[in-house]
């Protein structure tokens, strides 16, 4: 018997997880408390063992994931699809929306109302901030109208808003590589204005006492003020630095991101900030010995390839962790933990 928590059956807003993942949309990192994170990471580690021993399992046999991508993706799309298949489920992909009714002018909410009727869980990536919440609300009303169980919607990135599953895999990677998150000195580098991964990650770090954040961004791409205020209010020490060099010996986790070209109105302003920072083997040689270098990928020159084989480079492993964390999320929201 699957037991849905009262809040997702009655409350149209985004429901907190609070230990019950069944049927929950994953829209924002605000939904998680520390217990949810610890629990998710322990299931993710179990998923890794499944992959390494049997390759797959059948706990989601008969379940179907609809992947709906209105923006480019490699990792989020592939890792969700493969995660679903490793759990015995199936996937329907709508990645080239130009081949769907969207090209005829169909709205996002119409599209997801239908897809939620066909499938058991959806992943959505869309260029507009707030689109995931709007899509989830439409699905909830449709499910209520049809008297069916809630079909969870997982936010795979809503414009410059959030990318919650990326932040979960980022924190999981920090825990795996550093053994803890508490007390670490973490630098977020790059387009902190438009980068949804850093917006979600910074919010999640509020659950770990003693984290010190250093923000390094081109002048025109700072972290939004209200987010910085919010971080400080929750007790996180936040400072800014002009360059990597300035703090090179002070940081345990370097989280590097690309300038989000697609969010710029014109090529000239993008060009003016592109390539403003880069991590080379020489930079790494001056970092703390146990420092790690992360990146949500894709990179477009912020980390040179010569870094790839250094022990500090964890960005490819980070992307692989995404599959384990997404396996755990899919199993959780479909009630199979
Ligand atoms: C990120 C995204 O889409 O926000 N990619 C990803 O999911 N790993 C980062 C980016 O595109 O820069």
Coordinates of C-alpha atoms and ligand atoms in Angstrom, one line a residue:
X1 CA 0.0 0.0 0.0
X2 CA 1.4 3.4 -1.0
X3 CA 0.8 6.1 1.6
X4 CA 0.8 9.6 0.2
X5 CA 1.3 12.4 2.8
X6 CA -1.7 14.6 3.5
X7 CA 0.0 17.7 2.1
X8 CA 0.4 16.6 -1.5
X9 CA -3.2 15.5 -1.7
X10 CA -4.6 18.7 -0.3
X11 CA -2.1 21.5 -0.8
X12 CA -1.5 22.8 -4.3
X13 CA 1.8 24.4 -3.2
X14 CA 5.2 22.7 -3.4
X15 CA 5.2 20.2 -0.6
X16 CA 8.2 19.7 1.7
X17 CA 9.6 16.2 1.7
X18 CA 9.8 15.7 5.5
X19 CA 10.8 12.1 5.2
X20 CA 8.0 11.1 2.7
X21 CA 9.1 11.2 -0.9
X22 CA 6.1 9.4 -2.4
X23 CA 4.4 11.4 -5.1
X24 CA 6.3 14.6 -4.3
X25 CA 7.3 17.1 -7.0
X26 CA 11.0 18.1 -6.8
X27 CA 10.8 21.8 -7.7
X28 CA 13.1 23.6 -5.3
X29 CA 15.8 22.7 -2.8
X30 CA 13.7 24.5 -0.2
X31 CA 11.7 21.3 0.1
X32 CA 14.5 19.4 1.8
X33 CA 15.5 19.3 5.5
X34 CA 18.8 17.8 6.7
X35 CA 17.2 14.5 7.4
X36 CA 15.9 14.3 3.8
X37 CA 19.4 14.9 2.5
X38 CA 21.1 12.3 4.7
X39 CA 18.4 9.8 3.8
X40 CA 18.7 10.5 0.0
X41 CA 22.5 10.2 0.1
X42 CA 22.4 6.8 1.9
X43 CA 19.9 5.5 -0.7
X44 CA 22.1 7.0 -3.5
X45 CA 25.1 5.0 -2.1
X46 CA 22.9 1.9 -2.2
X47 CA 22.1 2.7 -5.9
X48 CA 25.8 2.9 -6.6
X49 CA 26.3 -0.6 -5.2
X50 CA 23.4 -1.9 -7.3
X51 CA 25.0 -0.5 -10.4
X52 CA 28.4 -1.9 -9.5
X53 CA 27.2 -5.4 -8.6
X54 CA 24.2 -6.2 -10.8
X55 CA 24.0 -3.2 -13.1
X56 CA 20.2 -3.0 -12.6
X57 CA 17.2 -4.0 -10.5
X58 CA 13.5 -4.2 -11.2
X59 CA 12.0 -2.0 -8.5
X60 CA 10.4 0.3 -11.0
X61 CA 9.2 -2.3 -13.5
X62 CA 6.0 -1.2 -15.2
X63 CA 6.7 2.5 -14.4
X64 CA 7.3 5.1 -17.2
X65 CA 9.3 8.3 -17.1
X66 CA 8.4 11.1 -19.5
X67 CA 11.5 13.3 -20.2
X68 CA 10.5 16.8 -21.5
X69 CA 13.4 19.0 -22.5
X70 CA 12.8 22.5 -23.9
X71 CA 16.5 23.3 -23.5
X72 CA 19.7 21.5 -24.4
X73 CA 20.9 18.8 -22.0
X74 CA 23.4 15.9 -22.0
X75 CA 23.8 14.9 -18.3
X76 CA 20.4 15.6 -16.8
X77 CA 18.6 14.0 -19.7
X78 CA 20.8 10.9 -20.0
X79 CA 21.3 10.3 -16.3
X80 CA 17.6 10.4 -15.6
X81 CA 16.8 8.1 -18.5
X82 CA 19.5 5.6 -17.7
X83 CA 18.7 5.8 -14.0
X84 CA 15.1 4.9 -14.8
X85 CA 16.2 2.0 -17.0
X86 CA 18.6 0.7 -14.3
X87 CA 15.6 0.5 -11.9
X88 CA 13.7 -1.5 -14.5
X89 CA 11.4 1.3 -15.7
X90 CA 11.0 2.7 -19.1
X91 CA 11.5 6.2 -20.6
X92 CA 9.7 8.3 -23.2
X93 CA 11.8 11.2 -24.4
X94 CA 10.6 14.5 -25.8
X95 CA 13.9 16.2 -26.3
X96 CA 13.4 18.0 -29.6
X97 CA 10.3 20.0 -28.8
X98 CA 10.4 21.2 -32.5
X99 CA 9.0 17.8 -33.3
X100 CA 6.1 18.0 -30.8
X101 CA 2.9 20.0 -30.7
X102 CA 4.9 22.8 -29.0
X103 CA 5.9 23.8 -32.5
X104 CA 2.2 24.3 -33.2
X105 CA 1.9 26.7 -30.3
X106 CA 0.8 24.2 -27.5
X107 CA 1.4 25.6 -24.0
X108 CA 3.6 24.0 -21.4
X109 CA 0.7 23.4 -19.1
X110 CA -1.4 21.6 -21.8
X111 CA 1.6 19.5 -22.7
X112 CA 2.3 18.3 -19.1
X113 CA -1.4 17.7 -18.3
X114 CA -1.4 15.1 -21.1
X115 CA 2.0 13.6 -20.4
X116 CA 1.1 13.2 -16.8
X117 CA -1.9 11.1 -17.9
X118 CA 0.4 8.9 -20.0
X119 CA 3.3 8.4 -17.5
X120 CA 4.2 7.9 -13.9
X121 CA 6.8 10.6 -13.4
X122 CA 8.0 13.6 -15.5
X123 CA 11.3 15.4 -15.8
X124 CA 11.0 19.0 -17.2
X125 CA 13.7 21.4 -18.3
X126 CA 12.5 24.8 -19.5
X127 CA 14.0 28.2 -20.1
X128 CA 11.5 30.1 -17.9
X129 CA 12.0 30.6 -14.2
X130 CA 8.9 29.3 -12.3
X131 CA 7.9 26.9 -15.2
X132 CA 8.4 23.8 -13.1
X133 CA 6.1 25.0 -10.3
X134 CA 3.5 26.1 -12.9
X135 CA 3.7 22.7 -14.7
X136 CA 3.4 20.9 -11.3
X137 CA 0.3 22.9 -10.4
X138 CA -1.3 22.0 -13.7
X139 CA -0.5 18.3 -13.2
X140 CA -2.0 18.4 -9.7
X141 CA -5.3 19.9 -11.0
X142 CA -5.4 17.4 -13.8
X143 CA -4.8 14.4 -11.5
X144 CA -7.5 15.7 -9.1
X145 CA -10.0 16.1 -12.0
X146 CA -9.3 12.5 -13.2
X147 CA -9.2 11.1 -9.6
X148 CA -5.7 9.7 -10.1
X149 CA -2.7 9.6 -7.9
X150 CA -0.4 12.6 -8.1
X151 CA 2.2 12.3 -10.9
X152 CA 5.5 13.8 -9.6
X153 CA 7.3 16.4 -11.7
X154 CA 11.0 16.7 -11.3
X155 CA 12.6 20.1 -12.1
X156 CA 15.6 19.5 -14.5
X157 CA 16.3 23.3 -14.5
X158 CA 13.9 26.2 -14.8
X159 CA 15.7 29.1 -16.5
X160 CA 17.9 31.0 -14.0
X161 CA 15.7 29.7 -11.2
X162 CA 16.8 26.3 -9.7
X163 CA 18.3 23.0 -10.6
X164 CA 17.5 21.0 -7.5
X165 CA 18.7 17.5 -8.5
X166 CA 22.0 19.0 -9.7
X167 CA 22.5 20.6 -6.2
X168 CA 21.7 17.3 -4.6
X169 CA 24.3 15.4 -6.6
X170 CA 26.8 18.2 -5.9
X171 CA 26.4 17.9 -2.1
X172 CA 26.4 14.1 -2.4
X173 CA 29.8 14.5 -4.2
X174 CA 31.2 16.8 -1.6
X175 CA 30.2 14.3 1.1
X176 CA 31.8 11.4 -0.8
X177 CA 35.0 13.3 -1.5
X178 CA 35.5 15.3 1.6
X179 CA 33.7 13.1 4.2
X180 CA 31.6 16.0 5.4
X181 CA 30.2 19.4 4.3
X182 CA 30.2 21.1 7.7
X183 CA 32.9 23.6 8.2
X184 CA 34.2 23.5 4.6
X185 CA 35.4 26.6 2.8
X186 CA 33.6 26.5 -0.6
X187 CA 34.2 28.8 -3.6
X188 CA 31.5 29.4 -6.2
X189 CA 33.0 30.7 -9.4
X190 CA 31.5 32.1 -12.6
X191 CA 28.1 33.3 -13.7
X192 CA 26.5 33.5 -10.2
X193 CA 23.8 35.8 -11.6
X194 CA 22.3 33.3 -14.1
X195 CA 23.6 30.0 -12.9
X196 CA 20.8 27.9 -11.6
X197 CA 23.1 25.3 -10.2
X198 CA 24.9 27.7 -7.9
X199 CA 21.5 29.2 -6.8
X200 CA 20.3 25.8 -5.7
X201 CA 23.7 24.6 -4.3
X202 CA 24.1 27.8 -2.1
X203 CA 20.6 27.3 -0.7
X204 CA 21.3 23.6 0.2
X205 CA 24.6 24.5 1.9
X206 CA 22.5 26.3 4.6
X207 CA 21.9 22.9 6.1
X208 CA 25.6 22.5 7.0
X209 CA 26.8 24.5 10.0
X210 CA 30.2 26.3 9.6
X211 CA 30.2 26.4 5.8
X212 CA 32.1 29.5 4.5
X213 CA 31.3 30.6 1.0
X214 CA 33.5 32.7 -1.2
X215 CA 31.8 34.1 -4.3
X216 CA 34.0 34.9 -7.4
X217 CA 32.1 36.3 -10.3
X218 CA 32.7 38.9 -13.1
X219 CA 31.4 42.3 -11.9
X220 CA 28.3 42.1 -14.1
X221 CA 27.4 38.6 -13.0
X222 CA 27.1 38.6 -9.2
X223 CA 25.0 36.3 -7.0
X224 CA 21.6 38.0 -6.5
X225 CA 21.6 40.2 -3.4
X226 CA 18.5 38.6 -1.9
X227 CA 20.1 35.2 -2.0
X228 CA 23.3 36.5 -0.4
X229 CA 21.2 38.1 2.4
X230 CA 19.3 34.9 2.9
X231 CA 22.5 32.9 3.1
X232 CA 23.9 35.3 5.7
X233 CA 20.7 35.2 7.7
X234 CA 21.0 31.5 7.9
X235 CA 24.4 31.8 9.5
X236 CA 26.6 31.1 6.4
X237 CA 29.7 33.3 6.3
X238 CA 29.7 34.8 2.8
X239 CA 32.5 36.9 1.3
X240 CA 33.5 37.9 -2.3
X241 CA 36.9 37.7 -3.9
X242 CA 38.1 39.3 -7.1
X243 CA 40.1 36.3 -8.4
X244 CA 41.0 32.7 -7.7
X245 CA 44.5 33.7 -6.9
X246 CA 43.4 35.9 -4.0
X247 CA 42.0 32.9 -2.1
X248 CA 43.9 30.0 -3.7
X249 CA 45.2 28.6 -0.3
X250 CA 41.9 29.1 1.5
X251 CA 39.4 26.9 -0.3
X252 CA 38.5 23.2 0.1
X253 CA 35.9 22.9 -2.6
X254 CA 36.2 24.9 -5.9
X255 CA 32.8 24.9 -7.7
X256 CA 33.5 26.3 -11.2
X257 CA 30.7 27.2 -13.6
X258 CA 30.5 28.5 -17.2
X259 CA 29.1 31.9 -18.2
X260 CA 25.5 31.1 -19.3
X261 CA 25.7 32.4 -22.8
X262 CA 22.0 31.6 -23.6
X263 CA 20.9 34.1 -20.9
X264 CA 22.6 37.1 -22.6
X265 CA 20.6 39.5 -24.8
X266 CA 23.5 40.1 -27.1
X267 CA 26.8 38.4 -28.2
X268 CA 28.9 41.5 -27.3
X269 CA 28.0 41.5 -23.6
X270 CA 28.6 37.7 -23.4
X271 CA 32.0 38.1 -25.1
X272 CA 33.0 40.8 -22.6
X273 CA 32.9 38.3 -19.7
X274 CA 33.6 35.1 -21.4
X275 CA 37.0 33.6 -20.3
X276 CA 37.3 35.9 -17.3
X277 CA 38.7 33.1 -15.1
X278 CA 40.3 29.7 -15.7
X279 CA 41.7 26.9 -13.6
X280 CA 44.9 25.3 -15.0
X281 CA 47.2 22.7 -13.7
X282 CA 49.4 25.5 -12.4
X283 CA 46.4 27.0 -10.5
X284 CA 45.7 23.5 -9.0
X285 CA 49.3 23.2 -7.9
X286 CA 48.9 26.2 -5.6
X287 CA 45.6 25.0 -4.1
X288 CA 45.3 23.2 -0.8
X289 CA 46.5 19.6 -1.3
X290 CA 43.2 18.1 -0.5
X291 CA 41.1 20.6 -2.4
X292 CA 38.6 19.3 -5.0
X293 CA 37.6 21.0 -8.2
X294 CA 34.0 20.5 -9.2
X295 CA 31.9 21.7 -12.3
X296 CA 28.3 20.9 -13.2
X297 CA 29.5 20.8 -16.9
X298 CA 29.4 21.6 -19.7
X299 CA 32.7 23.5 -19.4
X300 CA 33.7 25.9 -22.1
X301 CA 37.3 26.7 -21.2
X302 CA 37.0 27.5 -17.4
X303 CA 39.0 24.3 -16.5
X304 CA 41.8 23.3 -18.9
X305 CA 42.0 19.7 -20.0
X306 CA 45.4 19.3 -18.3
X307 CA 43.5 19.3 -15.0
X308 CA 41.4 16.3 -15.9
X309 CA 43.9 13.6 -14.7
X310 CA 44.8 15.4 -11.4
X311 CA 43.4 13.9 -8.2
X312 CA 41.7 17.2 -7.5
X313 CA 39.5 16.9 -10.6
X314 CA 36.2 15.4 -9.5
X315 CA 33.8 16.8 -12.2
X316 CA 33.4 13.6 -14.2
X317 CA 32.8 11.6 -11.1
X318 CA 30.3 14.3 -10.0
X319 CA 28.4 13.7 -13.2
X320 CA 28.4 10.0 -12.6
X321 CA 27.1 10.5 -9.1
X322 CA 24.1 12.3 -10.7
X323 CA 22.9 8.9 -12.0
X324 CA 22.9 7.4 -8.5
X325 CA 21.2 10.4 -6.9
X326 CA 18.6 10.4 -9.7
X327 CA 18.0 6.7 -9.2
X328 CA 17.3 7.3 -5.5
X329 CA 15.0 10.3 -6.3
X330 CA 13.0 8.3 -8.9
X331 CA 12.6 5.3 -6.5
X332 CA 11.7 7.7 -3.7
X333 CA 8.9 9.7 -5.5
X334 CA 7.5 6.4 -6.9
X335 CA 7.3 4.9 -3.4
X336 CA 9.9 2.2 -3.7
X337 CA 12.5 3.0 -1.0
Ligands
LIG1 C1 23.8 22.9 -15.9 C2 22.5 23.5 -16.3 O1 21.8 23.1 -17.2 O2 22.1 24.5 -15.5 N1 24.1 21.7 -16.6 C3 23.8 20.5 -16.0 O3 22.6 20.2 -15.8 N2 24.8 19.8 -15.6 C4 25.0 23.8 -16.0 C5 25.2 24.6 -17.2 O4 24.5 24.4 -18.3 O5 26.1 25.5 -17.2

